[in-house]
Coordinates of C-alpha atoms in Angstrom, one line a residue:
Chain A
M1 CA 0.0 0.0 0.0
N2 CA 2.7 2.4 1.1
K3 CA 4.7 1.5 -1.9
I4 CA 1.9 2.3 -4.3
K5 CA 1.4 5.7 -2.7
R6 CA 5.0 6.6 -2.9
K7 CA 5.0 5.6 -6.6
E8 CA 2.0 7.8 -7.3
Y9 CA 3.5 10.9 -5.8
V10 CA 6.3 10.6 -8.3
G11 CA 3.7 12.0 -10.7
Y12 CA 4.3 15.4 -9.1
L13 CA 8.0 15.1 -10.0
Y14 CA 7.2 14.6 -13.6
I15 CA 4.8 17.5 -13.9
L16 CA 7.1 19.8 -11.8
P17 CA 8.4 21.7 -14.8
W18 CA 4.9 22.7 -15.7
I19 CA 3.9 23.5 -12.1
I20 CA 6.8 25.9 -11.7
G21 CA 6.2 27.4 -15.1
F22 CA 2.5 27.7 -14.4
L23 CA 3.0 29.5 -11.1
T24 CA 5.7 31.9 -12.3
L25 CA 4.9 32.4 -15.9
T26 CA 1.1 32.1 -16.0
I27 CA -0.6 32.6 -12.6
A28 CA 1.7 35.3 -11.3
P29 CA 1.6 37.3 -14.6
F30 CA -2.1 36.9 -14.9
V31 CA -2.7 38.3 -11.4
S32 CA 0.0 41.0 -12.0
T33 CA -1.6 42.3 -15.2
F34 CA -4.9 42.7 -13.2
L35 CA -3.1 44.6 -10.4
F36 CA -0.9 46.7 -12.7
S37 CA -4.0 47.8 -14.5
F38 CA -4.9 50.0 -11.5
T39 CA -1.5 51.7 -11.4
D40 CA 0.7 54.2 -13.2
Y41 CA 3.7 52.2 -14.0
S42 CA 6.4 53.5 -16.3
V43 CA 9.2 50.9 -15.8
L44 CA 11.7 53.4 -14.5
S45 CA 9.6 54.3 -11.5
G46 CA 7.7 51.6 -9.7
P47 CA 3.9 51.2 -10.0
K48 CA 1.8 53.9 -8.3
F49 CA -1.8 53.0 -7.4
T50 CA -4.2 55.2 -9.3
G51 CA -7.5 53.4 -8.9
L52 CA -9.7 53.1 -12.0
S53 CA -8.1 56.0 -13.8
N54 CA -6.5 53.8 -16.6
Y55 CA -10.0 52.5 -17.4
V56 CA -11.5 56.0 -17.3
T57 CA -8.8 57.2 -19.6
M58 CA -9.4 54.4 -22.1
F59 CA -13.0 55.3 -22.6
T60 CA -12.9 59.1 -22.2
L61 CA -9.5 60.4 -23.3
D62 CA -7.9 57.8 -25.6
D63 CA -9.5 58.2 -29.1
L64 CA -7.1 55.6 -30.4
F65 CA -8.4 53.0 -28.0
L66 CA -12.0 53.3 -29.4
K67 CA -10.7 53.5 -32.9
S68 CA -8.5 50.4 -32.4
L69 CA -11.3 48.5 -30.8
K70 CA -13.6 49.2 -33.7
V71 CA -11.0 48.3 -36.3
T72 CA -10.3 45.0 -34.4
L73 CA -14.0 44.1 -34.2
V74 CA -14.5 44.7 -37.9
Y75 CA -11.4 42.7 -38.7
V76 CA -12.4 39.7 -36.5
F77 CA -16.1 39.6 -37.6
F78 CA -15.0 39.8 -41.3
S79 CA -12.0 37.6 -41.4
V80 CA -13.0 34.7 -39.1
P81 CA -16.4 33.9 -40.8
C82 CA -14.9 34.4 -44.3
K83 CA -12.0 32.1 -43.4
L84 CA -14.2 29.4 -41.9
V85 CA -16.9 29.4 -44.6
F86 CA -14.2 29.2 -47.2
A87 CA -12.4 26.4 -45.4
L88 CA -15.6 24.4 -45.0
F89 CA -16.6 25.0 -48.7
V90 CA -13.2 23.8 -50.0
A91 CA -13.2 20.9 -47.5
M92 CA -16.5 19.7 -48.8
I93 CA -15.4 19.7 -52.4
L94 CA -12.2 17.8 -51.4
N95 CA -14.3 15.3 -49.4
R96 CA -15.9 14.1 -52.6
D97 CA -14.3 11.0 -54.1
I98 CA -12.0 12.7 -56.5
K99 CA -8.5 11.9 -57.7
G100 CA -5.5 13.9 -56.5
I101 CA -7.1 15.1 -53.3
G102 CA -3.7 14.9 -51.6
V103 CA -2.1 17.3 -54.1
Y104 CA -4.9 19.9 -53.7
R105 CA -4.8 19.6 -50.0
T106 CA -1.1 20.3 -50.0
V107 CA -1.4 23.3 -52.3
Y108 CA -4.2 24.9 -50.3
Y109 CA -2.5 24.2 -47.1
L110 CA 0.8 25.7 -48.1
P111 CA 0.2 29.4 -47.2
S112 CA -0.9 28.3 -43.7
I113 CA 2.6 27.0 -42.7
F114 CA 4.0 30.6 -42.6
G115 CA 1.6 31.6 -39.9
G116 CA 2.2 35.2 -38.7
S117 CA 5.6 35.3 -40.2
V118 CA 7.2 38.5 -41.4
A119 CA 8.1 37.0 -44.8
L120 CA 4.5 36.5 -45.7
S121 CA 3.6 40.1 -44.7
V122 CA 6.5 41.3 -46.8
L123 CA 5.1 39.4 -49.7
W124 CA 1.7 40.9 -49.1
R125 CA 3.2 44.3 -49.2
M126 CA 4.9 43.6 -52.5
L127 CA 1.6 42.3 -53.9
F128 CA -0.7 45.1 -52.8
M129 CA 1.4 48.2 -52.8
G130 CA 0.4 51.0 -55.3
D131 CA 2.6 49.6 -58.1
G132 CA 2.5 46.1 -56.8
L133 CA 1.7 42.9 -58.7
I134 CA -2.0 42.9 -58.1
N135 CA -2.5 46.4 -59.6
R136 CA -0.2 45.7 -62.5
M137 CA -2.2 42.6 -63.3
L138 CA -5.4 44.6 -63.1
A139 CA -3.9 47.2 -65.3
T140 CA -3.4 44.6 -68.1
L141 CA -7.1 44.0 -67.9
S142 CA -7.5 47.8 -68.1
I143 CA -8.8 48.0 -64.5
N144 CA -7.5 50.8 -62.4
G145 CA -6.8 49.1 -59.1
P146 CA -7.2 51.0 -55.9
D147 CA -4.4 52.0 -53.5
W148 CA -4.9 48.8 -51.4
L149 CA -2.6 49.8 -48.6
G150 CA -2.9 53.6 -48.7
D151 CA -6.7 54.0 -49.0
T152 CA -8.6 53.7 -45.7
H153 CA -11.5 51.9 -47.6
Y154 CA -9.3 49.0 -48.6
S155 CA -6.5 48.7 -46.1
L156 CA -8.3 46.6 -43.5
I157 CA -9.7 44.3 -46.2
T158 CA -6.3 43.8 -47.6
I159 CA -5.0 42.8 -44.2
S160 CA -8.0 40.5 -43.6
L161 CA -7.4 38.8 -47.0
L162 CA -4.0 37.6 -45.7
Q163 CA -5.8 35.9 -42.9
V164 CA -8.4 34.4 -45.2
W165 CA -5.7 33.1 -47.6
Q166 CA -4.4 31.0 -44.7
F167 CA -7.6 29.0 -44.5
G168 CA -5.7 25.7 -44.9
S169 CA -5.4 24.6 -41.2
S170 CA -9.1 25.0 -40.6
M171 CA -9.8 23.2 -43.8
V172 CA -7.7 20.2 -42.7
I173 CA -9.6 20.0 -39.4
F174 CA -12.9 20.2 -41.3
L175 CA -11.8 17.4 -43.7
V176 CA -11.2 15.1 -40.7
G177 CA -14.6 15.9 -39.3
L178 CA -16.3 15.3 -42.7
K179 CA -14.6 11.9 -43.0
Q180 CA -16.2 10.9 -39.7
I181 CA -19.8 11.4 -40.9
P182 CA -21.1 8.0 -41.8
D183 CA -22.1 7.5 -45.4
Y184 CA -25.3 5.6 -44.5
L185 CA -26.9 8.9 -43.2
Y186 CA -26.5 10.5 -46.7
E187 CA -27.7 7.4 -48.4
A188 CA -30.8 7.2 -46.2
A189 CA -31.5 10.9 -46.8
M190 CA -31.2 10.4 -50.6
I191 CA -33.7 7.5 -50.5
D192 CA -36.0 9.8 -48.6
G193 CA -35.6 12.3 -51.5
A194 CA -33.6 14.9 -49.7
G195 CA -31.8 17.3 -52.1
K196 CA -28.2 18.6 -51.8
A197 CA -29.2 21.6 -49.7
K198 CA -31.3 19.6 -47.3
R199 CA -28.5 17.0 -46.8
F200 CA -26.1 19.8 -46.1
L201 CA -28.5 21.6 -43.6
H202 CA -29.7 18.5 -41.8
I203 CA -26.8 16.1 -41.9
T204 CA -23.4 17.8 -42.6
L205 CA -23.9 21.0 -40.6
P206 CA -25.3 19.5 -37.4
L207 CA -22.8 16.6 -37.3
L208 CA -19.9 18.9 -38.0
S209 CA -21.1 21.5 -35.5
P210 CA -18.6 20.6 -32.7
I211 CA -15.7 21.0 -35.1
I212 CA -17.1 24.3 -36.5
F213 CA -17.5 25.5 -32.9
F214 CA -14.0 24.5 -32.0
N215 CA -12.5 26.3 -35.1
L216 CA -14.7 29.3 -34.4
I217 CA -13.4 29.7 -30.8
M218 CA -9.7 29.2 -31.7
Q219 CA -9.8 31.5 -34.7
T220 CA -11.6 34.2 -32.8
I221 CA -9.1 34.2 -29.9
N222 CA -6.2 34.2 -32.4
S223 CA -7.7 36.9 -34.6
F224 CA -8.2 39.3 -31.7
Q225 CA -4.4 39.1 -31.2
T226 CA -3.3 39.5 -34.8
F227 CA -0.1 41.6 -34.9
T228 CA 2.4 40.9 -37.6
A229 CA 0.3 41.5 -40.7
A230 CA -0.9 45.0 -39.5
Y231 CA 2.5 45.9 -38.1
V232 CA 4.6 45.0 -41.1
V233 CA 2.2 45.5 -44.1
T234 CA 0.7 48.9 -43.1
S235 CA 2.2 49.8 -39.7
G236 CA -1.4 50.3 -38.5
G237 CA -2.1 53.0 -41.1
P238 CA -3.3 54.9 -43.0
M239 CA -5.1 57.0 -40.5
H240 CA -5.1 54.1 -38.0
S241 CA -7.4 52.2 -40.3
T242 CA -5.5 49.0 -39.6
Y243 CA -4.5 49.8 -36.0
L244 CA -5.4 46.4 -34.6
Y245 CA -5.7 46.1 -30.8
A246 CA -2.3 44.2 -30.5
L247 CA -0.6 47.2 -32.1
L248 CA -2.2 49.6 -29.6
L249 CA -1.1 47.3 -26.8
Y250 CA 2.4 47.1 -28.2
D251 CA 2.8 50.8 -28.6
N252 CA 1.7 51.6 -25.1
A253 CA 3.7 48.9 -23.4
F254 CA 6.9 48.8 -25.4
R255 CA 7.2 52.2 -27.2
Y256 CA 5.8 54.5 -24.5
F257 CA 6.5 52.2 -21.6
K258 CA 3.2 52.9 -20.0
M259 CA 3.0 49.4 -18.4
G260 CA 0.1 50.3 -16.1
Y261 CA -2.1 51.6 -18.9
A262 CA -1.0 48.7 -21.3
S263 CA -2.0 46.3 -18.5
A264 CA -5.5 47.8 -18.4
L265 CA -5.7 47.5 -22.2
A266 CA -4.6 43.8 -21.9
W267 CA -7.1 43.1 -19.2
F268 CA -9.9 44.8 -21.2
L269 CA -9.1 42.6 -24.2
F270 CA -9.2 39.5 -21.9
M271 CA -12.6 40.6 -20.7
V272 CA -13.8 41.1 -24.3
L273 CA -12.6 37.6 -25.2
L274 CA -14.2 36.2 -22.2
V275 CA -17.5 37.7 -23.1
V276 CA -17.3 36.7 -26.8
T277 CA -16.3 33.1 -26.0
S278 CA -18.9 32.7 -23.4
L279 CA -21.5 34.1 -25.7
L280 CA -20.3 31.5 -28.3
F281 CA -20.5 28.8 -25.6
K282 CA -24.0 29.9 -24.6
S283 CA -25.3 30.1 -28.2
S284 CA -23.8 26.7 -28.9
G285 CA -26.7 25.1 -26.8
F286 CA -29.0 26.1 -29.7
W287 CA -26.9 24.8 -32.6
L288 CA -24.3 22.5 -31.3
H289 CA -25.1 18.8 -31.9
Y290 CA -23.2 15.8 -30.7
M291 CA -23.4 12.6 -32.5
D292 CA -23.9 10.6 -29.2
S293 CA -27.1 12.5 -28.3
E294 CA -28.6 11.0 -31.4
N295 CA -28.8 7.5 -29.9
Chain B
M1 CA -22.4 13.0 -67.2
K2 CA -20.6 12.2 -64.0
K3 CA -17.2 12.3 -65.7
N4 CA -18.0 15.8 -67.1
K5 CA -18.9 17.0 -63.7
N6 CA -15.7 15.7 -62.2
L7 CA -13.7 17.5 -65.0
I8 CA -15.4 20.8 -64.1
T9 CA -14.6 20.2 -60.4
H10 CA -10.9 19.5 -61.3
F11 CA -10.8 22.6 -63.5
F12 CA -11.9 24.8 -60.7
L13 CA -9.7 23.1 -58.1
I14 CA -6.7 23.6 -60.3
L15 CA -7.6 27.2 -61.1
F16 CA -8.1 27.9 -57.4
G17 CA -4.8 26.2 -56.6
I18 CA -3.0 28.4 -59.0
V19 CA -4.5 31.5 -57.4
M20 CA -3.4 30.1 -54.0
V21 CA 0.3 29.5 -54.8
Y22 CA 0.9 32.1 -57.6
P23 CA 2.1 34.7 -55.1
L24 CA 4.7 32.3 -53.7
V25 CA 5.9 31.3 -57.1
W26 CA 6.0 35.0 -58.1
L27 CA 8.1 35.7 -55.0
F28 CA 10.5 32.9 -56.0
M29 CA 10.9 34.2 -59.5
S30 CA 11.2 37.8 -58.3
S31 CA 14.2 36.9 -56.3
F32 CA 16.1 36.2 -59.5
K33 CA 15.0 39.4 -61.2
E34 CA 16.5 42.9 -61.4
T35 CA 15.0 45.2 -58.8
M36 CA 13.3 47.4 -61.5
E37 CA 11.8 44.4 -63.1
V38 CA 10.2 43.2 -59.8
V39 CA 8.1 46.4 -59.6
S40 CA 7.5 47.1 -63.3
S41 CA 6.8 43.9 -65.1
S42 CA 3.9 41.6 -64.5
K43 CA 5.7 38.7 -66.3
L44 CA 6.3 35.7 -64.1
L45 CA 9.7 34.6 -65.5
P46 CA 12.8 36.8 -65.1
S47 CA 14.0 38.3 -68.4
K48 CA 17.5 37.5 -67.1
V49 CA 18.3 35.2 -64.2
I50 CA 20.6 37.0 -61.7
F51 CA 21.7 36.2 -58.2
D52 CA 22.4 39.8 -57.0
G53 CA 19.5 39.7 -54.5
Y54 CA 20.9 36.6 -52.7
V55 CA 24.5 37.8 -52.8
S56 CA 24.0 41.3 -51.4
G57 CA 21.3 40.2 -49.0
W58 CA 23.5 37.4 -47.6
K59 CA 26.4 39.8 -47.1
G60 CA 24.4 42.8 -45.9
H61 CA 25.3 46.4 -46.5
G62 CA 27.9 47.4 -44.0
R63 CA 25.7 45.7 -41.3
P64 CA 24.9 42.2 -40.4
G65 CA 23.7 40.2 -43.5
F66 CA 21.1 37.5 -43.7
G67 CA 23.6 34.7 -43.1
L68 CA 23.9 35.9 -39.5
F69 CA 20.1 36.1 -39.0
I70 CA 19.6 32.6 -40.3
G71 CA 22.3 31.3 -37.9
N72 CA 20.6 33.3 -35.0
S73 CA 17.2 31.8 -35.8
L74 CA 18.6 28.3 -35.7
F75 CA 20.4 29.0 -32.4
L76 CA 17.1 30.4 -31.0
T77 CA 14.8 27.7 -32.5
L78 CA 16.7 24.4 -32.0
P79 CA 17.1 24.5 -28.2
T80 CA 13.6 25.8 -27.9
V81 CA 12.4 22.7 -29.8
V82 CA 14.5 20.3 -27.7
L83 CA 13.4 21.9 -24.4
T84 CA 9.8 21.8 -25.4
L85 CA 10.0 18.1 -26.2
V86 CA 11.8 17.1 -23.0
S87 CA 9.6 19.0 -20.6
S88 CA 6.3 18.3 -22.5
I89 CA 7.0 14.6 -22.6
L90 CA 7.8 14.5 -18.9
V91 CA 4.7 16.5 -17.9
G92 CA 2.5 14.6 -20.3
Y93 CA 3.8 11.3 -18.8
G94 CA 3.1 12.6 -15.3
F95 CA -0.5 13.5 -16.2
S96 CA -1.4 10.4 -18.0
R97 CA 0.3 7.6 -16.0
F98 CA 0.0 8.6 -12.3
E99 CA -2.8 9.2 -9.9
F100 CA -2.1 12.0 -7.4
P101 CA -4.1 14.5 -5.4
F102 CA -5.6 17.4 -7.3
K103 CA -4.6 15.9 -10.6
K104 CA -8.0 16.6 -12.3
I105 CA -7.9 20.3 -11.2
L106 CA -4.3 20.7 -12.3
F107 CA -5.0 19.1 -15.7
G108 CA -8.0 21.3 -16.1
L109 CA -5.9 24.4 -15.4
M110 CA -3.3 23.2 -17.9
I111 CA -5.9 22.7 -20.7
G112 CA -7.5 26.0 -19.8
S113 CA -4.2 27.9 -20.2
I114 CA -4.2 26.9 -23.9
L115 CA -7.2 29.2 -24.3
L116 CA -5.7 32.0 -22.2
P117 CA -4.8 34.8 -24.6
N118 CA -1.1 35.6 -24.5
T119 CA -1.6 39.3 -24.3
V120 CA -2.8 39.1 -20.8
L121 CA 0.5 37.5 -19.6
L122 CA 2.8 39.6 -21.9
I123 CA 3.7 42.6 -19.8
P124 CA 4.5 40.8 -16.5
R125 CA 6.4 38.2 -18.4
Y126 CA 8.5 40.9 -20.0
L127 CA 9.1 42.5 -16.6
I128 CA 10.1 39.1 -15.1
F129 CA 12.7 38.5 -17.9
R130 CA 13.9 42.1 -17.5
N131 CA 14.3 41.6 -13.7
I132 CA 16.3 38.4 -14.1
K133 CA 18.4 40.2 -16.8
V134 CA 17.8 37.9 -19.7
L135 CA 16.4 40.4 -22.1
D136 CA 18.2 40.6 -25.5
S137 CA 19.1 36.9 -25.4
Y138 CA 17.2 33.8 -26.4
L139 CA 16.7 32.7 -22.7
P140 CA 13.1 34.0 -22.6
F141 CA 12.3 31.6 -25.4
W142 CA 14.2 28.7 -23.8
I143 CA 12.8 29.3 -20.3
Q144 CA 9.2 29.3 -21.6
A145 CA 9.9 26.1 -23.5
A146 CA 11.5 24.4 -20.5
A147 CA 8.3 25.0 -18.5
G148 CA 6.4 22.8 -20.9
V149 CA 4.1 24.1 -23.6
P150 CA 0.4 23.2 -22.8
F151 CA -0.4 22.5 -26.4
F152 CA 2.4 19.9 -26.7
I153 CA 1.7 18.5 -23.2
F154 CA -1.8 17.8 -24.4
M155 CA -0.5 16.2 -27.5
F156 CA 1.7 13.8 -25.5
V157 CA -1.1 13.1 -23.0
Q158 CA -3.2 12.0 -26.0
F159 CA -0.4 9.7 -27.1
F160 CA 0.2 8.1 -23.7
R161 CA -3.6 7.5 -23.4
G162 CA -3.5 5.5 -26.6
I163 CA -0.8 3.1 -25.3
P164 CA -2.1 0.3 -23.1
K165 CA -1.0 0.5 -19.5
S166 CA -0.4 -3.2 -19.4
L167 CA 2.8 -2.5 -21.3
D168 CA 4.2 -0.4 -18.4
E169 CA 2.9 -2.9 -15.8
S170 CA 4.8 -5.8 -17.3
A171 CA 8.0 -3.8 -17.2
L172 CA 7.2 -2.8 -13.6
I173 CA 7.1 -6.4 -12.7
D174 CA 10.5 -6.8 -14.2
G175 CA 11.7 -4.2 -11.7
C176 CA 11.9 -1.1 -14.0
G177 CA 11.4 2.3 -12.4
S178 CA 8.9 4.7 -13.9
F179 CA 11.6 6.7 -15.5
K180 CA 13.2 3.7 -17.1
I181 CA 9.8 2.6 -18.4
L182 CA 9.4 6.0 -20.1
I183 CA 12.9 6.0 -21.6
F184 CA 13.2 2.4 -22.7
I185 CA 9.7 1.3 -23.4
L186 CA 7.5 4.2 -24.2
L187 CA 10.0 6.6 -25.9
P188 CA 10.8 4.2 -28.8
L189 CA 7.1 4.0 -29.5
M190 CA 6.6 7.7 -29.7
A191 CA 8.9 8.6 -32.6
P192 CA 6.1 9.8 -34.8
T193 CA 4.5 12.0 -32.1
I194 CA 7.9 13.4 -31.2
F195 CA 8.5 14.1 -34.9
S196 CA 5.1 15.9 -35.3
A197 CA 5.7 18.0 -32.2
S198 CA 9.2 18.9 -33.3
I199 CA 8.3 20.1 -36.7
L200 CA 5.3 22.1 -35.4
Q201 CA 7.3 23.8 -32.7
F202 CA 10.2 24.4 -35.1
I203 CA 8.0 26.2 -37.6
W204 CA 6.1 28.2 -35.0
T205 CA 9.2 29.4 -33.3
W206 CA 10.9 30.1 -36.7
D207 CA 7.9 32.1 -37.9
D208 CA 7.5 34.0 -34.6
F209 CA 7.8 37.8 -34.8
F210 CA 6.1 39.4 -31.8
Q211 CA 8.1 37.8 -29.0
S212 CA 11.4 38.4 -30.9
L213 CA 10.4 42.0 -31.3
I214 CA 9.9 42.4 -27.6
Y215 CA 12.7 40.4 -26.2
I216 CA 15.6 41.0 -28.6
S217 CA 17.0 44.4 -29.3
S218 CA 20.6 44.2 -30.7
I219 CA 20.9 43.6 -34.4
A220 CA 23.7 41.1 -33.9
R221 CA 21.2 38.8 -32.2
F222 CA 18.3 39.4 -34.6
P223 CA 16.6 36.3 -35.8
V224 CA 15.3 36.1 -39.4
S225 CA 11.9 37.8 -38.7
L226 CA 13.5 40.9 -37.2
G227 CA 16.3 40.9 -39.8
L228 CA 13.7 40.9 -42.6
R229 CA 11.7 43.7 -41.1
L230 CA 14.9 45.7 -40.8
S231 CA 15.7 45.3 -44.5
I232 CA 12.3 46.6 -45.6
D233 CA 12.3 49.6 -43.2
A234 CA 15.9 50.7 -43.3
M235 CA 16.5 51.4 -47.0
G236 CA 15.4 54.4 -49.1
I237 CA 14.3 52.7 -52.3
P238 CA 13.9 49.1 -51.3
P239 CA 16.0 46.6 -53.4
W240 CA 13.0 44.4 -54.1
N241 CA 14.9 41.5 -55.6
E242 CA 17.0 41.3 -52.4
I243 CA 13.9 41.5 -50.2
A244 CA 12.2 38.8 -52.3
A245 CA 15.3 36.6 -52.0
M246 CA 15.5 37.1 -48.2
S247 CA 11.8 36.4 -47.7
L248 CA 12.2 33.3 -49.7
L249 CA 15.1 32.1 -47.6
A250 CA 13.1 32.9 -44.5
M251 CA 10.3 30.7 -45.8
T252 CA 12.6 27.8 -46.9
P253 CA 12.9 25.8 -43.7
P254 CA 9.1 25.6 -43.2
I255 CA 8.6 24.7 -46.8
V256 CA 11.3 22.0 -46.8
I257 CA 9.9 20.5 -43.5
F258 CA 6.3 20.7 -44.8
F259 CA 7.1 18.9 -48.0
S260 CA 9.3 16.3 -46.5
A261 CA 7.2 15.5 -43.5
Q262 CA 3.7 16.4 -44.6
K263 CA 2.1 13.4 -43.1
Y264 CA 3.4 14.1 -39.6
F265 CA 2.6 17.8 -40.0
V266 CA -1.0 17.3 -40.8
E267 CA -1.3 14.6 -38.1
G268 CA 0.0 17.0 -35.5
I269 CA -2.5 19.6 -36.5
V270 CA -5.3 17.0 -36.4
T271 CA -4.6 15.1 -33.2
T272 CA -4.7 18.2 -31.2
G273 CA -6.6 20.2 -33.7
M274 CA -5.8 23.5 -32.1
K275 CA -3.6 25.9 -33.9
G276 CA -3.6 27.8 -37.1

């Protein structure tokens, strides 16, 4: 008995690296961000308690905060649904029994492996700048392309497109999900005379909903924190039209060294994400469907 | 009829594939063009193949060249990968093979921290690394890796759960300690999972920009991502062929890994199904 107990405590020894890391690099920073958010903290001097003033400043004095929040919400609510609809659409085509699916999958996945890398953002800049490849190609079709990066009407869309272009990883996850839907369901539906649209609405969508939900949550959390594209391609401009929240946070923390204010910004983003994800979780009760509940 | 429909599908899939990779192919071709040609012609093929972009980019212009940045990136990335593997395997083993008090709560916290947005930890982490005087080095990356990365811990937990416990138990009867069981019995079985984890962590660390931007300040220590940004910001009229060449070099390791280990790559994404 004693021997078994001693053996089991060894488990703590194995997870020790994570425990130490969790306490020092996750829990402590998490609490600190919250505490710093009530202080004026400029790195050189220590933190000074200032109550709620950071939060008051955010909403009353900092125009850039509201601007950035708006830009970020537009970015997230445009790019995430576009990316997921696209990923699902392509995955459904690839899920049909066609030759060469491996090749297509590879090609469509390729842009995703570069993640938020600088190289990809540099490429985006070369493609969409005033005399970039896109406009030169449009010119050969006698179309006068817009100033993608310099016009506030197009800049945010251009940044979002980079995100949509990387739909590959969501697509691969959808493909796995689609493979798990048993064929007999479709066959039964076809015998009952259900058309394509009906089969999609009543079989594919409900059975895939846990995976859609999962992709939605992960993509939303990631998109709220997008940095590289906006920083490298447009530097947040023009006129702050691509000034995503991560840029605002970076500027305050690491350019102006307003650590207290930046902590308040970080905490606010955390609250926004908490609200958005819990709304998604709440709403999932209405549309989320698990295969097990069927039987 | 069916055949025709398939042909149409293939036609669109191929067309769409071309649209998807055309920018990358164009970047490749541009790296062999003259600078003026990159921004003036919409032809794909270079009118004359030259290597100026690679040569001048590799040497740099009186400041560190791209050769140094590539070396730095390797020096940053490889230890990060190794440390991530070692700690995540140990922690994953602990969580999946032992019963101890509060295990469920701890495991829940570990999984929960995958969803925790990094921004909310960023500033205190920076201050911690500043206080222990490891800024402007790769130690912040290595320290974070050594603490185990929840995403990979989860990946290894999934692996261990798939291996029958009876395998450990028979070794236990032979008098093996738990560490010996891990090293001699389980480790040889996990080669594919280790491989998946290594390539994912390699590519993510290699592609990283934000953390490098915050933690590393001297040009001599710049990894590829910071070096590349330097080259597009620093020069008056950007030498586009050079920038294309350097971007392409920065993308080469992920591309090579992706094409040579595609199966493991996709499997890694799918088993945990979390990133991207």
